[in-house]
Coordinates of C-alpha atoms and ligand atoms in Angstrom, one line a residue:
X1272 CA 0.0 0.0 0.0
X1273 CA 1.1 3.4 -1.0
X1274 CA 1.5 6.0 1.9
X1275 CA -0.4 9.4 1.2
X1276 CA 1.7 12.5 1.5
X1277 CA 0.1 16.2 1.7
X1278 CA -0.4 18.0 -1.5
X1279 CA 1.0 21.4 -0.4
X1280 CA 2.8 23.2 3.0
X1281 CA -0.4 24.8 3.6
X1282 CA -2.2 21.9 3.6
X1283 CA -0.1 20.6 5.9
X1284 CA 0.0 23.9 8.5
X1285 CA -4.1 23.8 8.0
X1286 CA -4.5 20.9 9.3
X1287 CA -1.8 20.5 12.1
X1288 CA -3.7 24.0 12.9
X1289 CA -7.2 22.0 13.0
X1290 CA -6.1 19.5 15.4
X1291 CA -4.5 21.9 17.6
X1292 CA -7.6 24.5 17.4
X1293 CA -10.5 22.7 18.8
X1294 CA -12.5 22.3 22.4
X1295 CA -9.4 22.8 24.4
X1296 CA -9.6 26.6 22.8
X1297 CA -13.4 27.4 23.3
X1298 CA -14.7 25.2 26.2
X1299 CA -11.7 23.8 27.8
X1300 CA -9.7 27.0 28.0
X1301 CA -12.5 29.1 30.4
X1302 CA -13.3 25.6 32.7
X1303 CA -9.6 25.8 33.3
X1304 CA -9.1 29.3 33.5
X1305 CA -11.8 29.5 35.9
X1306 CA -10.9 26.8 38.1
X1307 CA -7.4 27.8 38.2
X1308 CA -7.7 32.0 39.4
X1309 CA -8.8 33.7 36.0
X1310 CA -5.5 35.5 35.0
X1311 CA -2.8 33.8 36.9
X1312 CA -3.8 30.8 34.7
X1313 CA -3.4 32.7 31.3
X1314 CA 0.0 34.2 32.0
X1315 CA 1.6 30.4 32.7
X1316 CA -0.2 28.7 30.2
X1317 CA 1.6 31.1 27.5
X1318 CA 4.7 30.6 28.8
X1319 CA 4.5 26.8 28.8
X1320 CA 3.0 26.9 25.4
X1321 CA 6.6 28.4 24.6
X1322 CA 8.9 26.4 26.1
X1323 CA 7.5 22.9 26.3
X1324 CA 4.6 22.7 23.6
X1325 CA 7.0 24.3 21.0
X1326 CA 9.9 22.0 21.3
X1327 CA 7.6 19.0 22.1
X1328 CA 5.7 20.0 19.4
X1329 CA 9.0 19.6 16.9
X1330 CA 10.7 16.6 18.6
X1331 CA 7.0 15.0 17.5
X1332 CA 7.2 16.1 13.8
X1333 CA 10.8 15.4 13.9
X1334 CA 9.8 11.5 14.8
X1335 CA 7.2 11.9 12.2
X1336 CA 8.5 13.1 9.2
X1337 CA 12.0 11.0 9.5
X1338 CA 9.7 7.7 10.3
X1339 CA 7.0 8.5 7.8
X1340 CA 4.8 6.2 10.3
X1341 CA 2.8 6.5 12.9
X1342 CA 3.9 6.1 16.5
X1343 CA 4.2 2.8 17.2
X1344 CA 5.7 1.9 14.0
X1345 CA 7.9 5.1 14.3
X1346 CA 9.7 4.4 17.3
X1347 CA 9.8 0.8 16.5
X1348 CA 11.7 1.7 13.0
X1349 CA 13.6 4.8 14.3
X1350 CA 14.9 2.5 17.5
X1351 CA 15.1 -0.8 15.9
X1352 CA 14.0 -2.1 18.9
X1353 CA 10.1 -3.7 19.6
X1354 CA 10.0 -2.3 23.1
X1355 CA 9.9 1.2 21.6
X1356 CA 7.0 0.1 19.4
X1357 CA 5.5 -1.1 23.2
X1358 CA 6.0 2.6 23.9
X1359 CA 4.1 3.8 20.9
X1360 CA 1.4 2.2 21.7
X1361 CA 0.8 5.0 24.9
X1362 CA -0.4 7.4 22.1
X1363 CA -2.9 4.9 20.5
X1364 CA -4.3 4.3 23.8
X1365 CA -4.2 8.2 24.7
X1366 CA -6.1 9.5 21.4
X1367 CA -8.5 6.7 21.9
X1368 CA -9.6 7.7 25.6
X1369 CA -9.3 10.9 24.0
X1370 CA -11.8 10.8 21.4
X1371 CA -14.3 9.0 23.8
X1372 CA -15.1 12.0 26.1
X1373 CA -14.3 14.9 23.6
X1374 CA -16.8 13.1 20.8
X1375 CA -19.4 13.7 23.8
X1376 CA -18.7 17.5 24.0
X1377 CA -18.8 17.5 20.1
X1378 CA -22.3 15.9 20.3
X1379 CA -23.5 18.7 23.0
X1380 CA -21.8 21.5 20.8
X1381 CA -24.3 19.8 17.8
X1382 CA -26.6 19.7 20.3
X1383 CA -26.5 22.9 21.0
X1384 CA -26.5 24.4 17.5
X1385 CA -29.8 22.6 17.2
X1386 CA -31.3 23.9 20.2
X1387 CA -30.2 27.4 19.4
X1388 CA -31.9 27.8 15.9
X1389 CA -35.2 26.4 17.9
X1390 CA -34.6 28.5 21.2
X1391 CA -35.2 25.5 23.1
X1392 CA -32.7 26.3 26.4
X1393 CA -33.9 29.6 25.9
X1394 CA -36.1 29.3 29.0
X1395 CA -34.3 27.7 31.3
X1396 CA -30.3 27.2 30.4
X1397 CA -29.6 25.3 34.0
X1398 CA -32.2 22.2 33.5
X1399 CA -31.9 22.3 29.7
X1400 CA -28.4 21.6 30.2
X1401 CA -29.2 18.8 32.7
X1402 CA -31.5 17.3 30.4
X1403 CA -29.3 16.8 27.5
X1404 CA -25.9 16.4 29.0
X1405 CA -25.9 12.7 30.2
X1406 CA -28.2 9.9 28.7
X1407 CA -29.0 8.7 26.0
X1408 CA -29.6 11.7 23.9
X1409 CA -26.3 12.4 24.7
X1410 CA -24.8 9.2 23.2
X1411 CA -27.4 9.7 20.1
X1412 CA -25.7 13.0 19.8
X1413 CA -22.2 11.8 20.3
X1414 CA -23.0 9.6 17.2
X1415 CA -23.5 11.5 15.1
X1416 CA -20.3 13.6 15.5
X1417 CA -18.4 10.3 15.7
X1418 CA -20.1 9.8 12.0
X1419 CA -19.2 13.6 10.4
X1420 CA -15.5 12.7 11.9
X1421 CA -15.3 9.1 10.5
X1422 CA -16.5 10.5 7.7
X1423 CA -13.8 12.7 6.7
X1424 CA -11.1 10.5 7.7
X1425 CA -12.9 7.4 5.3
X1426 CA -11.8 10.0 2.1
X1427 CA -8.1 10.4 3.6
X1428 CA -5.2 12.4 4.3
X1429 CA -5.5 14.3 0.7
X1430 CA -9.1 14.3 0.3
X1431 CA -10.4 13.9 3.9
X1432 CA -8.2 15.8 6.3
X1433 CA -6.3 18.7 3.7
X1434 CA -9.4 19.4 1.9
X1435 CA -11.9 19.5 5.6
X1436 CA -9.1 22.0 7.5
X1437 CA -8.6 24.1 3.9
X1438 CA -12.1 25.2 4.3
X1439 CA -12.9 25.3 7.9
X1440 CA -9.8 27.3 9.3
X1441 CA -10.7 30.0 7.3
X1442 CA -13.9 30.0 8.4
X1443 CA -13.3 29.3 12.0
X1444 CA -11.1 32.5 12.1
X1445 CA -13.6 34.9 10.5
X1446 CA -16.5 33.8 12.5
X1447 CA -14.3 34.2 15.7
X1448 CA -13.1 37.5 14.5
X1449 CA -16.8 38.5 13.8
X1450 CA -17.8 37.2 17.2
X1451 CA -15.0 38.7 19.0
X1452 CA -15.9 42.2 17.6
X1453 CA -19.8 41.7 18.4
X1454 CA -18.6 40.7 21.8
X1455 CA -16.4 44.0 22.9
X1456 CA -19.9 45.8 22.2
X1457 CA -21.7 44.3 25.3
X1458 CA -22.2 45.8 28.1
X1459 CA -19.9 44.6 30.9
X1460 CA -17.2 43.3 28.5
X1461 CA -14.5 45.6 30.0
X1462 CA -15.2 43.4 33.4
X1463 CA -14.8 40.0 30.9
X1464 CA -11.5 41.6 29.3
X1465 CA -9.9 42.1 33.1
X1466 CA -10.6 38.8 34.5
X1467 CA -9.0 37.1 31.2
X1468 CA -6.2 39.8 31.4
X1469 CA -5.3 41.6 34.5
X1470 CA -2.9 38.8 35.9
X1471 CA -3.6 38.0 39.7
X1472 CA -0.1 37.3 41.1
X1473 CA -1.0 36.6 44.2
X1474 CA -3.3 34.0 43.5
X1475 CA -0.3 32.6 41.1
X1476 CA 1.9 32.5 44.5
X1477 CA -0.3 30.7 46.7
X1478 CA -1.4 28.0 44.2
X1479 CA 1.9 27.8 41.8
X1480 CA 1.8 23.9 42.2
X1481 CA -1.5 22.9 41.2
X1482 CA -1.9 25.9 38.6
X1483 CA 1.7 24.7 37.1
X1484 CA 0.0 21.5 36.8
X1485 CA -3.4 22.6 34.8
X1486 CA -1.4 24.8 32.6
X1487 CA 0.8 22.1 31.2
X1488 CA -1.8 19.9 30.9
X1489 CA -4.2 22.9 29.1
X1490 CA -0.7 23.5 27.1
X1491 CA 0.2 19.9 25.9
X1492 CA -3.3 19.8 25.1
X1493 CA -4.2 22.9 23.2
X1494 CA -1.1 22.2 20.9
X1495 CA -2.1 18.3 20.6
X1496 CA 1.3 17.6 22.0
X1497 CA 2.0 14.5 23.8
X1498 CA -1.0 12.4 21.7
X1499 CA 0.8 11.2 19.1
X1500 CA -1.1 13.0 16.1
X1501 CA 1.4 15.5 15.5
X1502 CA 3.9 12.4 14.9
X1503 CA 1.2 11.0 12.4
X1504 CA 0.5 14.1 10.5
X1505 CA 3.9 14.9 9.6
X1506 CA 4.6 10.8 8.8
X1507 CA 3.0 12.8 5.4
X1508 CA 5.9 15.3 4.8
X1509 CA 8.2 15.4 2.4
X1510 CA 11.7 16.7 3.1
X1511 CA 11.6 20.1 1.9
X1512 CA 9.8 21.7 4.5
X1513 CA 10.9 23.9 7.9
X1514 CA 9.9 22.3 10.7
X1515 CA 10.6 25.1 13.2
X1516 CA 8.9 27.3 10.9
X1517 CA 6.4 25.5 10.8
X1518 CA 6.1 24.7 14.4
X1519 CA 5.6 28.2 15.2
X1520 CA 3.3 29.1 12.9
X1521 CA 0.8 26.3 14.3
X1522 CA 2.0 28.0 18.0
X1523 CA 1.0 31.1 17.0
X1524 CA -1.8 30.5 15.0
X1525 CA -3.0 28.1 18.1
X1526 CA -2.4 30.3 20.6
X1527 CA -4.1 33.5 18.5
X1528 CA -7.4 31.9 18.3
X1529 CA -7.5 30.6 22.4
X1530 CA -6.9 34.3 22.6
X1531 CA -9.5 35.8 20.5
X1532 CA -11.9 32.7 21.6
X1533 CA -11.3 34.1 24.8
X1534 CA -12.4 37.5 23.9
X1535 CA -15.2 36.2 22.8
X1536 CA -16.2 33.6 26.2
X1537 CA -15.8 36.2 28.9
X1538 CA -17.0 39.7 27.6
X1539 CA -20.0 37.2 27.2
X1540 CA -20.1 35.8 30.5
X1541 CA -19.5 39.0 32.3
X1542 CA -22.8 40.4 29.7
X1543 CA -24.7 38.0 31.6
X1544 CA -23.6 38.7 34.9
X1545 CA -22.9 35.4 35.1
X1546 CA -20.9 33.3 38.1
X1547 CA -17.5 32.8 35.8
X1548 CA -16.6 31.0 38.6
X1549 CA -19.2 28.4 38.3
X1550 CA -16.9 25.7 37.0
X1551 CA -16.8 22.0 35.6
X1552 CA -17.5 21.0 32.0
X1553 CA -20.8 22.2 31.8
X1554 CA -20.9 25.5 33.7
X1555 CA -19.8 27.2 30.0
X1556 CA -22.9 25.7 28.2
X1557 CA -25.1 26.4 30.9
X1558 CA -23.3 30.5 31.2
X1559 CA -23.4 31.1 27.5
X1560 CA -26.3 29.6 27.0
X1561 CA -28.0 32.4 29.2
X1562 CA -26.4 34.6 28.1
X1563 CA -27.3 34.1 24.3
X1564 CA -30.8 33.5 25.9
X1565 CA -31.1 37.3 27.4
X1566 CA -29.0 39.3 25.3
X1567 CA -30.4 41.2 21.9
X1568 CA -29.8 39.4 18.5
X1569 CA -28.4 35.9 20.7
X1570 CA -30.2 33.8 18.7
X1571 CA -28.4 34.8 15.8
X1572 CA -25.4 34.9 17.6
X1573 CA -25.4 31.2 19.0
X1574 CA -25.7 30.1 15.8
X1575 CA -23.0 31.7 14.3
X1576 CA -20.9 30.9 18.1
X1577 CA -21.8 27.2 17.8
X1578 CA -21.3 26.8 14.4
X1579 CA -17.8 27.8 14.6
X1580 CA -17.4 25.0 17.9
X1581 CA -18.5 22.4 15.9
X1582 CA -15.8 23.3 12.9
X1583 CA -13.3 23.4 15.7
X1584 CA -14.3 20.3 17.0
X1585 CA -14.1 18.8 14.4
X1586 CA -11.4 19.6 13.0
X1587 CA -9.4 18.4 15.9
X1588 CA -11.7 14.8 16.7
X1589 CA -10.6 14.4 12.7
X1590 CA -6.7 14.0 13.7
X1591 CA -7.4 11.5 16.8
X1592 CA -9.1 8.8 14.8
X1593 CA -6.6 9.3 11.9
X1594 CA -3.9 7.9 14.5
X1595 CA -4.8 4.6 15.6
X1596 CA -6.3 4.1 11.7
X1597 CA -2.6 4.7 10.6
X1598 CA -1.3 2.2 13.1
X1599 CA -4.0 0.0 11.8
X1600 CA -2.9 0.5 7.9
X1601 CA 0.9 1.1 8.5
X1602 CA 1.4 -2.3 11.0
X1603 CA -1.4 -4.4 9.7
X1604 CA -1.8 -3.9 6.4
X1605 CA -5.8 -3.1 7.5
X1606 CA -7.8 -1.0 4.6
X1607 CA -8.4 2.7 5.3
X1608 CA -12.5 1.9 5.0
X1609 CA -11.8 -1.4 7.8
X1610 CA -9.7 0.7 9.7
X1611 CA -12.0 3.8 10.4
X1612 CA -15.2 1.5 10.2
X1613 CA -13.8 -0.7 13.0
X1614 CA -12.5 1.6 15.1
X1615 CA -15.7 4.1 15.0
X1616 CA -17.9 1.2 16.3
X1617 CA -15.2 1.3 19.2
X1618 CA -15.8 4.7 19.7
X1619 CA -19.3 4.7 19.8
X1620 CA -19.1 2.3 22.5
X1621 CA -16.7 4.3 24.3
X1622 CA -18.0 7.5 23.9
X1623 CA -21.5 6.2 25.3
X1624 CA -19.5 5.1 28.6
X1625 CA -18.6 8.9 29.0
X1626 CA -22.5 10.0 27.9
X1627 CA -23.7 8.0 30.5
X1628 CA -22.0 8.2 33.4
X1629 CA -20.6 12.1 34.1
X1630 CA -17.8 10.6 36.7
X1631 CA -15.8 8.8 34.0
X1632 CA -16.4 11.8 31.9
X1633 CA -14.9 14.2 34.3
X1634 CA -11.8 12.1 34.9
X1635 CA -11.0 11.2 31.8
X1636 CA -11.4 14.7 30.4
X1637 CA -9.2 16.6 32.8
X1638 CA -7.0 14.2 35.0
X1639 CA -6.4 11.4 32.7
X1640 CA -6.0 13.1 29.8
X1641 CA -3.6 16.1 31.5
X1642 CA -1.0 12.7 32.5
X1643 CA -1.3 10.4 29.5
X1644 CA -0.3 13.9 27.5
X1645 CA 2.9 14.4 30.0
X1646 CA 3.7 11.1 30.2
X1647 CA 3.2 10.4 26.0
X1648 CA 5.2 13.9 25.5
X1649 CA 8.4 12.4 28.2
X1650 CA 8.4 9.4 26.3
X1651 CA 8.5 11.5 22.4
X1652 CA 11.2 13.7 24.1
X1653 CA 13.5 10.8 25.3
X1654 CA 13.0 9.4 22.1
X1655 CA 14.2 12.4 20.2
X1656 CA 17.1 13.7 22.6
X1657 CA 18.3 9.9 23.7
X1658 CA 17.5 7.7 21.1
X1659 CA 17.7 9.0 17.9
X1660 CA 20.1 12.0 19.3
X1661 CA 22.6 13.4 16.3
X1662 CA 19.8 12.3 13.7
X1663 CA 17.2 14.3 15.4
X1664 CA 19.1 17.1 14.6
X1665 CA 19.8 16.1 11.3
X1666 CA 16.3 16.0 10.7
X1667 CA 16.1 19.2 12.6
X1668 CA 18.0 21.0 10.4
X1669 CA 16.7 19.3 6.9
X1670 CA 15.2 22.2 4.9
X1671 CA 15.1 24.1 7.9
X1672 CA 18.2 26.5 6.4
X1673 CA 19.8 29.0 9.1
X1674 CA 16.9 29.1 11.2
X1675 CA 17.8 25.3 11.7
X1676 CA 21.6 25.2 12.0
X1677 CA 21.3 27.8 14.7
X1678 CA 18.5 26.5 17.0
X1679 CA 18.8 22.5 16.7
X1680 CA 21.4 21.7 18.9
X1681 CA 19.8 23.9 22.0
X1682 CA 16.7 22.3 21.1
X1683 CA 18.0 18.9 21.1
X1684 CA 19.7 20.1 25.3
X1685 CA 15.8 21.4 25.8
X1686 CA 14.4 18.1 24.7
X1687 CA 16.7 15.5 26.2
X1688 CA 17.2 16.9 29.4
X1689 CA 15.2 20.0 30.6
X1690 CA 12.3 19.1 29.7
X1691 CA 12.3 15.5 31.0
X1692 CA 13.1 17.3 34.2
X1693 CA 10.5 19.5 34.2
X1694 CA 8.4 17.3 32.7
X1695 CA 8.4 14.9 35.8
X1696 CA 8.9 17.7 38.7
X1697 CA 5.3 18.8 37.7
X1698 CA 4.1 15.5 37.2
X1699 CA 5.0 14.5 40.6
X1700 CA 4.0 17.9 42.3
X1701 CA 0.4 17.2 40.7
X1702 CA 0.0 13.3 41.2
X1703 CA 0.9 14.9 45.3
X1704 CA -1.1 17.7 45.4
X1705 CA -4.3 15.6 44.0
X1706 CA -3.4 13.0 46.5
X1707 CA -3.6 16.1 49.4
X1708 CA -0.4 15.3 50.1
X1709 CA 2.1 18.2 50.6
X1710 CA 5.8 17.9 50.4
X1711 CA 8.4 20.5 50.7
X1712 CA 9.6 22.2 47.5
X1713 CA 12.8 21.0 48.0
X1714 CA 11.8 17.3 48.4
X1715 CA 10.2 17.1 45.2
X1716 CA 13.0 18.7 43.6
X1717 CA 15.1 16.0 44.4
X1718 CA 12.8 13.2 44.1
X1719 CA 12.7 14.7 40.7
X1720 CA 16.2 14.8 39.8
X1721 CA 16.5 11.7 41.1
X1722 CA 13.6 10.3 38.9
X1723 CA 15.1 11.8 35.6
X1724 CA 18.5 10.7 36.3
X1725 CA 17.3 6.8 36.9
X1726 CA 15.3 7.0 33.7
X1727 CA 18.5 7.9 32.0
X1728 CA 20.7 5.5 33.2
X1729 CA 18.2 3.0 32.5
X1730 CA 18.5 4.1 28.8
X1731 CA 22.0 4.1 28.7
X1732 CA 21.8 0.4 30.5
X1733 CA 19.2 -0.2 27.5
X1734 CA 22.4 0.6 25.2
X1735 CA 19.7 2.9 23.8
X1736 CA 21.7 6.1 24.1
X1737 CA 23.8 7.0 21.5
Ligands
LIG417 N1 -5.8 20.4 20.5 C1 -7.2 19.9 20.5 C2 -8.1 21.0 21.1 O1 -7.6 22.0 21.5 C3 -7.3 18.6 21.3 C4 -6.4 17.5 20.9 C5 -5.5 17.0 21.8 C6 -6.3 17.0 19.6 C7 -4.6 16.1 21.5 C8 -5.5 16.0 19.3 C9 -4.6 15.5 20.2 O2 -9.2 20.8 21.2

């Protein structure tokens, strides 16, 4: 079977932009803002977006492009080793779990589409929400978003994926402009803009480990690091283009739209007079919801607002199943049309779980998801820095011109060893602080070191380490 390989750059950046720009921008961004003390939240997420989503983002097209496989069969192939190929299988079993609860959202964000044509939560936004949310209307719901995304993934990487994120990121950006610009009309949106904006330090202080935590998870996952589906879409490069340069244009572009989205959420919240506070998955459906409900020309305006969700949504639900239906065609010679049928009726399965019972849903969408992304990203970064070392930067540097020469070898010290670091400080300080338990700063910091420096030596041991 021949591999399929984009048709142009753009196509590429488009949709490595559509997997990143999704429900982690729109819904998941607030819930975690608000949960987290409003500002304090924004200021670390950005700077984490920087300097661990960026460089994770290019050790994953680095494994990617120089595999031209997806994950399991990458690191098996890169590695020559089968226990690498055990470790690729963490991102097939991440973007699964992944696609189960966010397929539920997508089926509330068609949901709610419906609903606000009709009107129907126009009444009573708290019950409404109640009444769809979990049940069986819910998995009905998450079925048929499971269907548009299988759909699109069934015609493939050229005529599925490119041609799907070519027309919705347009679109998604001038709706969300158009929004943003409706938005900064209402009354109370100055009170929306400080709460996003004016960062609260102090809350920052008191809270550092846990909001550390959320913010690398909210990081990883608004730049679909960690999953795996950045190594699968650039398995269809060619050589001649810049990963850095791309990498930041999909950072920037990301980070751009959580911004504007943003604009949009809480000027709306704040028209409402609405608890922002009020947090969990739902409390955004239920605040927007009345808001849209109350304010002049809402109708209209849901429309448009969930319209541009479900594009998002989409766009991103489209790159999770195209993962484990690579692994599928790439290690099992199973047929595009098998692969996506097969694994769909796993999803719908799945998914319902989450639709019915909101305490699996919860988990899996915040905790679960926030530590499969760390630990799949740790395991991508060893790869890159330890592993495939001097060719990572090779790879680094193909087409990538000056830009390349000058930043992979830093990049490759960011990836094989600060990161790690990092990476399993603020694992550990979060796995503690949801445990209750509280250490000393200084305790963790060791443990830490300690932790990092045994996984190395266990890779050198491996006679994995070049
Ligand atoms: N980045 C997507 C979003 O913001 C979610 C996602 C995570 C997609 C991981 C793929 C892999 O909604």
């Amino acid at each position: 079977m021949t591999r399929e390989s984009w048709t142009t750059r753009t196509g590429f950046i488009l949709a490595a932009v559509g997997s990143a720009v999704g429900l982690g921008n729109v819904w998941r961004f607030p819930w975690m803002t608000a949960e987290n003390g409003g500002s304090a939240f924004l200021l670390v997420y950005l700077a984490l977006v920087l300097a661990v989503g960026v460089p994770g983002l290019l050790a994953e097209f680095v494994i990617g492009r120089r595999s031209r496989r997806n994950p399991v069969g990458a690191l098996a192939s890169l590695s020559d080793s089968d226990r690498w190929g055990v470790v690729g299988l963490l991102p097939v079993v991440t973007t699964v779990l992944l696609l189960s609860f966010y397929s539920v959202v997508g089926g509330w964000i068609l949901r709610y589409l419906v609903a606000s044509a009709s009107g129907a939560y126009f009444d009573a936004p708290g019950p409404y929400f109640e009444s769809v949310s979990f049940g069986p209307a819910a998995v009905g719901y998450h079925a048929v978003f499971l269907l548009l995304t299988a759909g699109i993934v069934l015609a493939g990487v050229r005529k599925g994926i490119e041609l799907a994120t070519k027309v919705m990121m347009p679109a998604i950006a001038a709706l969300l402009v158009g929004l943003a610009a409706w938005a900064a009309t209402l009354p109370g949106a100055a009170g929306g803009f400080e709460y996003f904006l004016a960062f609260d330090l102090g809350y920052l202080r008191a809270n550092f480990a846990s909001v550390l935590g959320a913010a690398l998870g909210q990081a990883l996952f608004t730049l679909s690091v960690g999953a795996g589906t950045m190594i699968t879409y650039a398995s269809y490069l060619g050589e001649d283009r810049s990963l850095p340069a791309d990498g930041a244009t999909i950072a920037v572009l990301n980070t751009l739209v959580g911004v504007v989205a943003g604009l949009v959420v809480f000027p709306l919240l704040f028209a409402g007079d609405l608890p922002v506070g009020g947090s969990g998955p739902g409390a955004l459906f239920v605040s927007l919801a009345s808001a849209f409900a109350t304010l002049p020309g809402g109708r209209v305006v849901a429309v448009v607002f969930f319209a541009v969700m479900t594009l998002a949504a989409l766009s991103s639900s489209i790159s999770m199943l195209e993962l484990p239906v690579a692994y599928l065609a790439d290690e099992h010679g199973v047929a595009r049309r098998d692969a996506t049928a097969g694994l769909s009726a796993l999803f719908l399965v799945l998914g319902a779980v989450n639709a019915l019972r909101p305490a699996v849903f919860d988990f899996v969408a915040s905790t679960l998801v926030d530590l499969l992304l760390a630990a799949g990203l740790l395991a991508f970064l060893l790869f890159a820095g330890w592993v495939l070392g001097r060719d990572a930067v090779e790879e680094f540097r193909e087409g990538a011109g000056s830009l390349g020469d000058a930043l992979a070898t830093p990049w490759l010290f960011v990836v094989g060893v600060a990161l790690p670091v990092f990476l399993i400080f603020t694992v550990i300080t979060g796995v503690l602080g949801i445990a209750g338990v509280s250490l000393g700063t200084g305790a963790v910091v060791g443990l830490t070191a300690a932790a990092a420096l045994a996984a190395f030596a266990a890779l050198r041991r491996a006679g994995s380490v070049v």
